[in-house]
PDB file of C-alpha atoms and ligand atoms in Angstrom:
ATOM      1  CA  UNK M 821       0.292  -0.172   0.207  1.00 44.00           C
ATOM      2  CA  UNK M 822       1.673   3.732  -1.088  1.00 49.00           C
ATOM      3  CA  UNK M 823       1.028   6.460   1.161  1.00 87.00           C
ATOM      4  CA  UNK M 824       0.254   8.619  -1.665  1.00 97.00           C
ATOM      5  CA  UNK M 825      -4.179   8.617  -1.707  1.00 98.00           C
ATOM      6  CA  UNK M 826      -6.028   9.295  -4.962  1.00 98.00           C
ATOM      7  CA  UNK M 827      -8.933  11.258  -4.712  1.00 98.00           C
ATOM      8  CA  UNK M 828     -11.220  10.633  -7.801  1.00 98.00           C
ATOM      9  CA  UNK M 829     -13.192  13.363  -9.197  1.00 98.00           C
ATOM     10  CA  UNK M 830     -16.417  12.114 -10.161  1.00 98.00           C
ATOM     11  CA  UNK M 831     -17.825  15.455 -11.953  1.00 98.00           C
ATOM     12  CA  UNK M 832     -16.899  14.249 -15.560  1.00 97.00           C
ATOM     13  CA  UNK M 833     -19.374  11.270 -14.986  1.00 98.00           C
ATOM     14  CA  UNK M 834     -22.184  13.925 -14.542  1.00 97.00           C
ATOM     15  CA  UNK M 835     -21.211  16.133 -16.993  1.00 97.00           C
ATOM     16  CA  UNK M 836     -22.020  13.110 -19.394  1.00 97.00           C
ATOM     17  CA  UNK M 837     -25.058  12.424 -17.690  1.00 97.00           C
ATOM     18  CA  UNK M 838     -26.346  15.926 -17.887  1.00 96.00           C
ATOM     19  CA  UNK M 839     -25.325  16.113 -21.869  1.00 96.00           C
ATOM     20  CA  UNK M 840     -28.190  14.049 -22.313  1.00 96.00           C
ATOM     21  CA  UNK M 841     -30.758  14.473 -19.338  1.00 95.00           C
ATOM     22  CA  UNK M 842     -30.571  17.484 -17.463  1.00 95.00           C
ATOM     23  CA  UNK M 843     -34.094  18.300 -18.336  1.00 94.00           C
ATOM     24  CA  UNK M 844     -34.909  14.790 -17.098  1.00 92.00           C
ATOM     25  CA  UNK M 845     -33.369  14.043 -14.144  1.00 82.00           C
ATOM     26  CA  UNK M 846     -35.576  11.496 -13.122  1.00 85.00           C
ATOM     27  CA  UNK M 847     -35.458   9.400 -16.220  1.00 92.00           C
ATOM     28  CA  UNK M 848     -34.924   5.947 -15.786  1.00 92.00           C
ATOM     29  CA  UNK M 849     -32.291   6.119 -18.618  1.00 94.00           C
ATOM     30  CA  UNK M 850     -30.205   8.927 -16.657  1.00 96.00           C
ATOM     31  CA  UNK M 851     -26.730   7.551 -17.465  1.00 97.00           C
ATOM     32  CA  UNK M 852     -24.013   7.547 -16.361  1.00 97.00           C
ATOM     33  CA  UNK M 853     -24.469   7.733 -12.790  1.00 97.00           C
ATOM     34  CA  UNK M 854     -21.908   9.453 -11.022  1.00 98.00           C
ATOM     35  CA  UNK M 855     -22.669   7.478  -7.888  1.00 98.00           C
ATOM     36  CA  UNK M 856     -21.953   4.083  -9.441  1.00 98.00           C
ATOM     37  CA  UNK M 857     -19.122   5.531 -10.598  1.00 98.00           C
ATOM     38  CA  UNK M 858     -17.969   6.666  -7.228  1.00 98.00           C
ATOM     39  CA  UNK M 859     -18.286   2.980  -5.624  1.00 98.00           C
ATOM     40  CA  UNK M 860     -16.286   1.519  -8.351  1.00 98.00           C
ATOM     41  CA  UNK M 861     -13.506   3.841  -7.750  1.00 98.00           C
ATOM     42  CA  UNK M 862     -13.478   2.770  -4.532  1.00 98.00           C
ATOM     43  CA  UNK M 863     -13.804  -1.259  -4.903  1.00 98.00           C
ATOM     44  CA  UNK M 864     -10.287   0.038  -6.961  1.00 98.00           C
ATOM     45  CA  UNK M 865      -8.691   1.106  -3.988  1.00 98.00           C
ATOM     46  CA  UNK M 866      -9.319   4.895  -3.834  1.00 98.00           C
ATOM     47  CA  UNK M 867      -9.039   6.867  -0.639  1.00 98.00           C
ATOM     48  CA  UNK M 868     -11.722   9.282  -0.917  1.00 98.00           C
ATOM     49  CA  UNK M 869     -14.114  10.776  -3.820  1.00 98.00           C
ATOM     50  CA  UNK M 870     -14.142  14.604  -5.014  1.00 98.00           C
ATOM     51  CA  UNK M 871     -17.622  16.185  -6.285  1.00 98.00           C
ATOM     52  CA  UNK M 872     -17.970  20.054  -7.090  1.00 97.00           C
ATOM     53  CA  UNK M 873     -21.143  21.283  -6.683  1.00 97.00           C
ATOM     54  CA  UNK M 874     -21.329  24.380  -8.693  1.00 95.00           C
ATOM     55  CA  UNK M 875     -23.668  27.466  -8.324  1.00 94.00           C
ATOM     56  CA  UNK M 876     -24.681  26.298 -11.965  1.00 93.00           C
ATOM     57  CA  UNK M 877     -25.044  22.776 -11.710  1.00 94.00           C
ATOM     58  CA  UNK M 878     -23.759  21.832 -14.662  1.00 93.00           C
ATOM     59  CA  UNK M 879     -22.676  18.688 -13.735  1.00 96.00           C
ATOM     60  CA  UNK M 880     -23.035  17.299 -10.059  1.00 97.00           C
ATOM     61  CA  UNK M 881     -26.383  18.393  -8.598  1.00 97.00           C
ATOM     62  CA  UNK M 882     -27.636  18.380  -5.121  1.00 97.00           C
ATOM     63  CA  UNK M 883     -29.497  14.955  -4.960  1.00 96.00           C
ATOM     64  CA  UNK M 884     -25.872  13.361  -6.349  1.00 97.00           C
ATOM     65  CA  UNK M 885     -23.685  15.042  -3.241  1.00 98.00           C
ATOM     66  CA  UNK M 886     -27.041  13.215  -1.031  1.00 97.00           C
ATOM     67  CA  UNK M 887     -26.712   9.860  -2.536  1.00 97.00           C
ATOM     68  CA  UNK M 888     -22.778  10.184  -2.670  1.00 98.00           C
ATOM     69  CA  UNK M 889     -23.145  10.993   1.329  1.00 98.00           C
ATOM     70  CA  UNK M 890     -24.999   8.080   2.022  1.00 97.00           C
ATOM     71  CA  UNK M 891     -23.015   5.120  -0.102  1.00 97.00           C
ATOM     72  CA  UNK M 892     -19.666   6.642   0.423  1.00 97.00           C
ATOM     73  CA  UNK M 893     -17.523   4.280   1.927  1.00 97.00           C
ATOM     74  CA  UNK M 894     -14.263   6.104   2.119  1.00 98.00           C
ATOM     75  CA  UNK M 895     -14.679  10.092   2.257  1.00 98.00           C
ATOM     76  CA  UNK M 896     -16.203  12.694   0.474  1.00 98.00           C
ATOM     77  CA  UNK M 897     -14.159  15.917  -0.624  1.00 98.00           C
ATOM     78  CA  UNK M 898     -17.003  18.692  -1.709  1.00 98.00           C
ATOM     79  CA  UNK M 899     -15.569  20.924  -3.854  1.00 98.00           C
ATOM     80  CA  UNK M 900     -17.246  24.268  -3.715  1.00 97.00           C
ATOM     81  CA  UNK M 901     -17.184  28.276  -4.100  1.00 97.00           C
ATOM     82  CA  UNK M 902     -17.734  30.183  -1.214  1.00 97.00           C
ATOM     83  CA  UNK M 903     -21.389  31.293  -1.276  1.00 97.00           C
ATOM     84  CA  UNK M 904     -23.936  31.379   1.337  1.00 97.00           C
ATOM     85  CA  UNK M 905     -26.212  28.742  -1.010  1.00 97.00           C
ATOM     86  CA  UNK M 906     -23.496  26.141  -1.273  1.00 97.00           C
ATOM     87  CA  UNK M 907     -22.149  26.306   2.418  1.00 98.00           C
ATOM     88  CA  UNK M 908     -25.795  25.996   3.886  1.00 98.00           C
ATOM     89  CA  UNK M 909     -25.854  22.211   1.435  1.00 98.00           C
ATOM     90  CA  UNK M 910     -22.045  21.650   3.208  1.00 98.00           C
ATOM     91  CA  UNK M 911     -23.450  22.092   6.335  1.00 98.00           C
ATOM     92  CA  UNK M 912     -26.498  20.042   5.701  1.00 98.00           C
ATOM     93  CA  UNK M 913     -25.004  17.190   4.057  1.00 98.00           C
ATOM     94  CA  UNK M 914     -21.712  17.010   6.007  1.00 98.00           C
ATOM     95  CA  UNK M 915     -18.483  15.586   3.537  1.00 98.00           C
ATOM     96  CA  UNK M 916     -15.364  14.818   5.473  1.00 98.00           C
ATOM     97  CA  UNK M 917     -14.023  17.510   3.392  1.00 98.00           C
ATOM     98  CA  UNK M 918     -14.482  20.644   2.067  1.00 98.00           C
ATOM     99  CA  UNK M 919     -11.944  21.922  -0.549  1.00 98.00           C
ATOM    100  CA  UNK M 920     -12.984  25.584  -1.116  1.00 98.00           C
ATOM    101  CA  UNK M 921     -12.186  26.692  -5.069  1.00 97.00           C
ATOM    102  CA  UNK M 922     -12.577  29.640  -6.942  1.00 95.00           C
ATOM    103  CA  UNK M 923     -15.480  29.649  -9.079  1.00 89.00           C
ATOM    104  CA  UNK M 924     -16.475  32.039 -12.545  1.00 75.00           C
ATOM    105  CA  UNK M 925     -19.643  31.100 -14.523  1.00 66.00           C
ATOM    106  CA  UNK M 926     -17.865  31.141 -17.815  1.00 67.00           C
ATOM    107  CA  UNK M 927     -14.700  29.028 -17.112  1.00 68.00           C
ATOM    108  CA  UNK M 928     -14.748  25.445 -18.150  1.00 70.00           C
ATOM    109  CA  UNK M 929     -13.258  23.828 -15.136  1.00 68.00           C
ATOM    110  CA  UNK M 930     -11.340  25.677 -12.031  1.00 68.00           C
ATOM    111  CA  UNK M 931      -8.634  28.160 -13.833  1.00 72.00           C
ATOM    112  CA  UNK M 932      -6.539  28.925 -11.022  1.00 87.00           C
ATOM    113  CA  UNK M 933      -5.999  28.679  -7.222  1.00 95.00           C
ATOM    114  CA  UNK M 934      -7.958  30.981  -4.387  1.00 96.00           C
ATOM    115  CA  UNK M 935      -6.597  34.445  -3.814  1.00 96.00           C
ATOM    116  CA  UNK M 936      -6.135  33.223  -0.246  1.00 97.00           C
ATOM    117  CA  UNK M 937      -4.670  36.627   0.457  1.00 97.00           C
ATOM    118  CA  UNK M 938      -7.634  38.970  -0.773  1.00 96.00           C
ATOM    119  CA  UNK M 939     -10.050  36.831   0.109  1.00 96.00           C
ATOM    120  CA  UNK M 940      -9.520  36.428   3.594  1.00 97.00           C
ATOM    121  CA  UNK M 941     -12.018  38.509   5.266  1.00 97.00           C
ATOM    122  CA  UNK M 942     -14.791  36.397   3.381  1.00 97.00           C
ATOM    123  CA  UNK M 943     -12.751  33.114   3.615  1.00 98.00           C
ATOM    124  CA  UNK M 944     -12.642  33.564   7.600  1.00 98.00           C
ATOM    125  CA  UNK M 945     -16.199  33.079   8.709  1.00 98.00           C
ATOM    126  CA  UNK M 946     -16.807  30.251   6.126  1.00 98.00           C
ATOM    127  CA  UNK M 947     -13.701  28.198   7.389  1.00 98.00           C
ATOM    128  CA  UNK M 948     -15.051  28.686  10.916  1.00 98.00           C
ATOM    129  CA  UNK M 949     -18.189  27.787  10.071  1.00 98.00           C
ATOM    130  CA  UNK M 950     -17.287  24.429   8.344  1.00 98.00           C
ATOM    131  CA  UNK M 951     -14.705  23.545  10.902  1.00 98.00           C
ATOM    132  CA  UNK M 952     -17.231  23.995  13.637  1.00 98.00           C
ATOM    133  CA  UNK M 953     -19.582  21.598  11.873  1.00 98.00           C
ATOM    134  CA  UNK M 954     -16.544  18.496  12.032  1.00 98.00           C
ATOM    135  CA  UNK M 955     -15.403  19.442   8.383  1.00 98.00           C
ATOM    136  CA  UNK M 956     -12.032  19.647   7.562  1.00 98.00           C
ATOM    137  CA  UNK M 957     -11.259  22.385   5.186  1.00 98.00           C
ATOM    138  CA  UNK M 958      -8.884  22.795   2.247  1.00 98.00           C
ATOM    139  CA  UNK M 959      -7.996  25.464   0.295  1.00 98.00           C
ATOM    140  CA  UNK M 960      -7.314  25.313  -3.338  1.00 98.00           C
ATOM    141  CA  UNK M 961      -4.206  27.644  -3.711  1.00 98.00           C
ATOM    142  CA  UNK M 962      -1.876  28.182  -6.206  1.00 97.00           C
ATOM    143  CA  UNK M 963       1.586  27.194  -5.142  1.00 97.00           C
ATOM    144  CA  UNK M 964       2.921  30.307  -3.618  1.00 97.00           C
ATOM    145  CA  UNK M 965       4.566  30.882  -0.392  1.00 98.00           C
ATOM    146  CA  UNK M 966       2.318  33.615  -0.030  1.00 98.00           C
ATOM    147  CA  UNK M 967      -0.693  31.794  -0.259  1.00 98.00           C
ATOM    148  CA  UNK M 968       0.620  29.018   1.966  1.00 98.00           C
ATOM    149  CA  UNK M 969       1.153  31.465   4.619  1.00 98.00           C
ATOM    150  CA  UNK M 970      -2.124  33.224   3.945  1.00 98.00           C
ATOM    151  CA  UNK M 971      -3.910  29.577   4.090  1.00 98.00           C
ATOM    152  CA  UNK M 972      -1.575  28.761   7.812  1.00 98.00           C
ATOM    153  CA  UNK M 973      -2.911  32.024   9.257  1.00 98.00           C
ATOM    154  CA  UNK M 974      -6.830  31.185   7.992  1.00 98.00           C
ATOM    155  CA  UNK M 975      -6.079  27.965  10.430  1.00 98.00           C
ATOM    156  CA  UNK M 976      -7.302  25.315   7.659  1.00 98.00           C
ATOM    157  CA  UNK M 977      -6.692  21.525   7.676  1.00 98.00           C
ATOM    158  CA  UNK M 978      -5.173  21.326   4.309  1.00 98.00           C
ATOM    159  CA  UNK M 979      -4.249  23.053   0.834  1.00 98.00           C
ATOM    160  CA  UNK M 980      -4.668  21.674  -2.495  1.00 98.00           C
ATOM    161  CA  UNK M 981      -1.763  22.957  -4.813  1.00 98.00           C
ATOM    162  CA  UNK M 982      -2.805  23.703  -7.933  1.00 97.00           C
ATOM    163  CA  UNK M 983      -0.981  21.402 -10.903  1.00 97.00           C
ATOM    164  CA  UNK M 984      -2.620  22.932 -13.981  1.00 95.00           C
ATOM    165  CA  UNK M 985       0.056  24.854 -14.859  1.00 94.00           C
ATOM    166  CA  UNK M 986       2.882  22.301 -14.341  1.00 95.00           C
ATOM    167  CA  UNK M 987       0.133  20.071 -16.305  1.00 94.00           C
ATOM    168  CA  UNK M 988      -0.408  22.569 -19.302  1.00 92.00           C
ATOM    169  CA  UNK M 989       3.536  23.988 -19.202  1.00 92.00           C
ATOM    170  CA  UNK M 990       4.584  24.696 -23.287  1.00 88.00           C
ATOM    171  CA  UNK M 991       8.149  24.565 -22.659  1.00 92.00           C
ATOM    172  CA  UNK M 992      10.711  22.816 -20.547  1.00 92.00           C
ATOM    173  CA  UNK M 993      11.658  25.902 -18.966  1.00 94.00           C
ATOM    174  CA  UNK M 994       7.953  26.750 -17.406  1.00 94.00           C
ATOM    175  CA  UNK M 995       7.619  23.314 -16.417  1.00 94.00           C
ATOM    176  CA  UNK M 996      11.341  23.555 -14.437  1.00 95.00           C
ATOM    177  CA  UNK M 997       9.821  27.102 -13.008  1.00 96.00           C
ATOM    178  CA  UNK M 998       6.345  25.349 -11.793  1.00 96.00           C
ATOM    179  CA  UNK M 999       7.750  22.259 -10.657  1.00 97.00           C
ATOM    180  CA  UNK M1000       9.901  24.265  -8.537  1.00 97.00           C
ATOM    181  CA  UNK M1001       7.219  26.599  -7.053  1.00 97.00           C
ATOM    182  CA  UNK M1002       5.415  23.472  -6.365  1.00 98.00           C
ATOM    183  CA  UNK M1003       8.353  21.861  -4.311  1.00 98.00           C
ATOM    184  CA  UNK M1004       8.747  24.785  -2.370  1.00 98.00           C
ATOM    185  CA  UNK M1005       5.089  25.470  -1.874  1.00 98.00           C
ATOM    186  CA  UNK M1006       4.501  21.571  -0.222  1.00 98.00           C
ATOM    187  CA  UNK M1007       7.518  22.183   1.711  1.00 98.00           C
ATOM    188  CA  UNK M1008       6.730  25.246   3.380  1.00 98.00           C
ATOM    189  CA  UNK M1009       3.268  23.994   3.767  1.00 98.00           C
ATOM    190  CA  UNK M1010       4.000  20.676   4.900  1.00 98.00           C
ATOM    191  CA  UNK M1011       6.891  22.756   7.881  1.00 98.00           C
ATOM    192  CA  UNK M1012       3.169  24.550   8.781  1.00 98.00           C
ATOM    193  CA  UNK M1013       1.871  21.170   9.553  1.00 98.00           C
ATOM    194  CA  UNK M1014      -0.830  21.576   6.591  1.00 98.00           C
ATOM    195  CA  UNK M1015      -1.544  18.491   4.904  1.00 98.00           C
ATOM    196  CA  UNK M1016      -0.370  18.898   1.661  1.00 98.00           C
ATOM    197  CA  UNK M1017      -2.528  17.464  -1.672  1.00 98.00           C
ATOM    198  CA  UNK M1018      -2.479  18.471  -5.405  1.00 98.00           C
ATOM    199  CA  UNK M1019      -4.343  18.379  -8.407  1.00 98.00           C
ATOM    200  CA  UNK M1020      -5.815  19.645 -11.559  1.00 97.00           C
ATOM    201  CA  UNK M1021      -4.376  18.400 -14.980  1.00 96.00           C
ATOM    202  CA  UNK M1022      -2.803  15.341 -13.401  1.00 97.00           C
ATOM    203  CA  UNK M1023      -2.473  12.182 -16.095  1.00 97.00           C
ATOM    204  CA  UNK M1024      -0.699   8.907 -16.687  1.00 97.00           C
ATOM    205  CA  UNK M1025       1.984  11.198 -18.076  1.00 96.00           C
ATOM    206  CA  UNK M1026       2.771  13.635 -16.050  1.00 95.00           C
ATOM    207  CA  UNK M1027       2.375  11.950 -12.505  1.00 96.00           C
ATOM    208  CA  UNK M1028       6.193  10.953 -13.116  1.00 94.00           C
ATOM    209  CA  UNK M1029       6.636  14.989 -12.950  1.00 95.00           C
ATOM    210  CA  UNK M1030       4.811  14.578  -9.474  1.00 96.00           C
ATOM    211  CA  UNK M1031       6.990  12.435  -8.134  1.00 94.00           C
ATOM    212  CA  UNK M1032       9.533  15.549  -7.513  1.00 95.00           C
ATOM    213  CA  UNK M1033       7.161  17.177  -5.441  1.00 97.00           C
ATOM    214  CA  UNK M1034       7.738  16.551  -2.013  1.00 97.00           C
ATOM    215  CA  UNK M1035       5.558  16.123   1.668  1.00 98.00           C
ATOM    216  CA  UNK M1036       2.217  15.126  -0.638  1.00 98.00           C
ATOM    217  CA  UNK M1037      -0.607  13.213   1.190  1.00 98.00           C
ATOM    218  CA  UNK M1038      -3.409  13.035  -1.423  1.00 98.00           C
ATOM    219  CA  UNK M1039      -3.761  14.020  -5.502  1.00 98.00           C
ATOM    220  CA  UNK M1040      -7.291  14.137  -6.303  1.00 98.00           C
ATOM    221  CA  UNK M1041      -7.326  13.676 -10.178  1.00 98.00           C
ATOM    222  CA  UNK M1042     -10.656  13.591 -12.591  1.00 98.00           C
ATOM    223  CA  UNK M1043     -10.304  14.264 -16.079  1.00 98.00           C
ATOM    224  CA  UNK M1044      -7.789  11.662 -17.301  1.00 98.00           C
ATOM    225  CA  UNK M1045      -8.786   8.808 -15.386  1.00 98.00           C
ATOM    226  CA  UNK M1046     -12.728   8.921 -16.457  1.00 98.00           C
ATOM    227  CA  UNK M1047     -11.273   9.625 -19.973  1.00 98.00           C
ATOM    228  CA  UNK M1048      -9.170   6.544 -19.912  1.00 98.00           C
ATOM    229  CA  UNK M1049     -11.887   4.632 -18.501  1.00 98.00           C
ATOM    230  CA  UNK M1050     -13.759   4.767 -22.184  1.00 98.00           C
ATOM    231  CA  UNK M1051     -11.283   2.214 -23.018  1.00 98.00           C
ATOM    232  CA  UNK M1052     -10.006   0.183 -20.390  1.00 98.00           C
ATOM    233  CA  UNK M1053     -12.975   0.485 -18.107  1.00 98.00           C
ATOM    234  CA  UNK M1054     -13.154   2.594 -14.617  1.00 98.00           C
ATOM    235  CA  UNK M1055     -11.509  -0.376 -12.400  1.00 98.00           C
ATOM    236  CA  UNK M1056      -8.716  -0.628 -14.237  1.00 98.00           C
ATOM    237  CA  UNK M1057      -8.178   2.959 -15.597  1.00 98.00           C
ATOM    238  CA  UNK M1058      -8.251   3.653 -11.565  1.00 98.00           C
ATOM    239  CA  UNK M1059      -5.925   0.732 -10.594  1.00 98.00           C
ATOM    240  CA  UNK M1060      -3.671   1.925 -13.425  1.00 98.00           C
ATOM    241  CA  UNK M1061      -3.424   5.432 -11.636  1.00 98.00           C
ATOM    242  CA  UNK M1062      -2.547   4.196  -8.422  1.00 98.00           C
ATOM    243  CA  UNK M1063       0.298   1.571  -9.945  1.00 97.00           C
ATOM    244  CA  UNK M1064       1.876   5.038 -11.075  1.00 97.00           C
ATOM    245  CA  UNK M1065       1.705   6.838  -7.848  1.00 97.00           C
ATOM    246  CA  UNK M1066       3.002   3.873  -5.878  1.00 95.00           C
ATOM    247  CA  UNK M1067       6.528   5.123  -7.339  1.00 91.00           C
ATOM    248  CA  UNK M1068       5.928   7.911  -5.555  1.00 95.00           C
ATOM    249  CA  UNK M1069       9.284   8.387  -2.970  1.00 90.00           C
ATOM    250  CA  UNK M1070       7.424  10.726  -0.417  1.00 72.00           C
TER     251      UNK M1070
HETATM  252  N1  PXP D 642      -8.750  19.455  -7.777  1.00 86.50           N
HETATM  253  C1  PXP D 642      -9.670  20.772  -8.229  1.00 86.50           C
HETATM  254  C2  PXP D 642      -9.346  21.722  -6.721  1.00 86.50           C
HETATM  255  C3  PXP D 642     -10.291  20.817  -9.370  1.00 86.50           C
HETATM  256  O1  PXP D 642     -11.300  22.154  -9.434  1.00 86.50           O
HETATM  257  C4  PXP D 642     -10.227  19.893 -10.213  1.00 86.50           C
HETATM  258  C5  PXP D 642     -11.230  20.003 -11.344  1.00 86.50           C
HETATM  259  O2  PXP D 642     -12.574  19.709 -10.999  1.00 86.50           O
HETATM  260  C6  PXP D 642      -9.660  18.696  -9.617  1.00 86.50           C
HETATM  261  C7  PXP D 642      -8.697  18.767  -8.631  1.00 86.50           C
HETATM  262  C8  PXP D 642      -9.599  17.679 -10.868  1.00 86.50           C
HETATM  263  O3  PXP D 642      -8.952  18.034 -12.123  1.00 86.50           O
HETATM  264  P1  PXP D 642      -8.696  17.356 -13.198  1.00 86.50           P
HETATM  265  O4  PXP D 642     -10.246  16.738 -13.450  1.00 86.50           O
HETATM  266  O5  PXP D 642      -8.134  18.253 -14.399  1.00 86.50           O
HETATM  267  O6  PXP D 642      -7.816  16.213 -12.982  1.00 86.50           O
END
């Protein structure tokens, strides 16, 4: 058993379902079911399930979160924006973890980390409310020392370092710079006693670069695993990613 845990983001399964059944949510034909996907991921050995309930409900629905809450055997990591409506849902459903992310209506997916420095006043009461309900809180941040310091000051349990820039780096130079940023941010967060997670854009090829980032506890991966599942099935796709992660030196 390796030390690096995998959280699978199942939003992409819901995206496919919504493409056909958004206007017929109660149809018996509504598929694929993200809750079934979660249980297959668990059977394959993941450490948790990640789902993002967006304010525009473009993929995961409130009902999905409720069903996940009832069926998940590992842990539920609810990704969410800092809005009153979604906070109320989180407090009611009580996932084990919440990861606060920035949310822009026009974006295809989360584009960058939260600016914890600029948003401190808005984030502080939300973090407190979630923690008082027994929910561990993570902040999705860009890998900079300033953001790590701001997250530490807010008293969260975890940070998730945004790996999207590393994943999408066009040149080796940018890749190297981004990797160095991630390494420094991971070390600093760990020294501040934060659990260090990472995610966004990680796939079966660039996972090798993640080995160079120290102090990681968990990777949250969605798109590449769900895409690979089309060719080999979800259970095998998850097992292949877990095998790649087993090389992580810690
Ligand atoms: N972590 C966070 C905070 C995200 O917003 C996402 C995308 O929903 C992921 C991880 C997973 O990213 P990907 O689908 O690119 O693997």
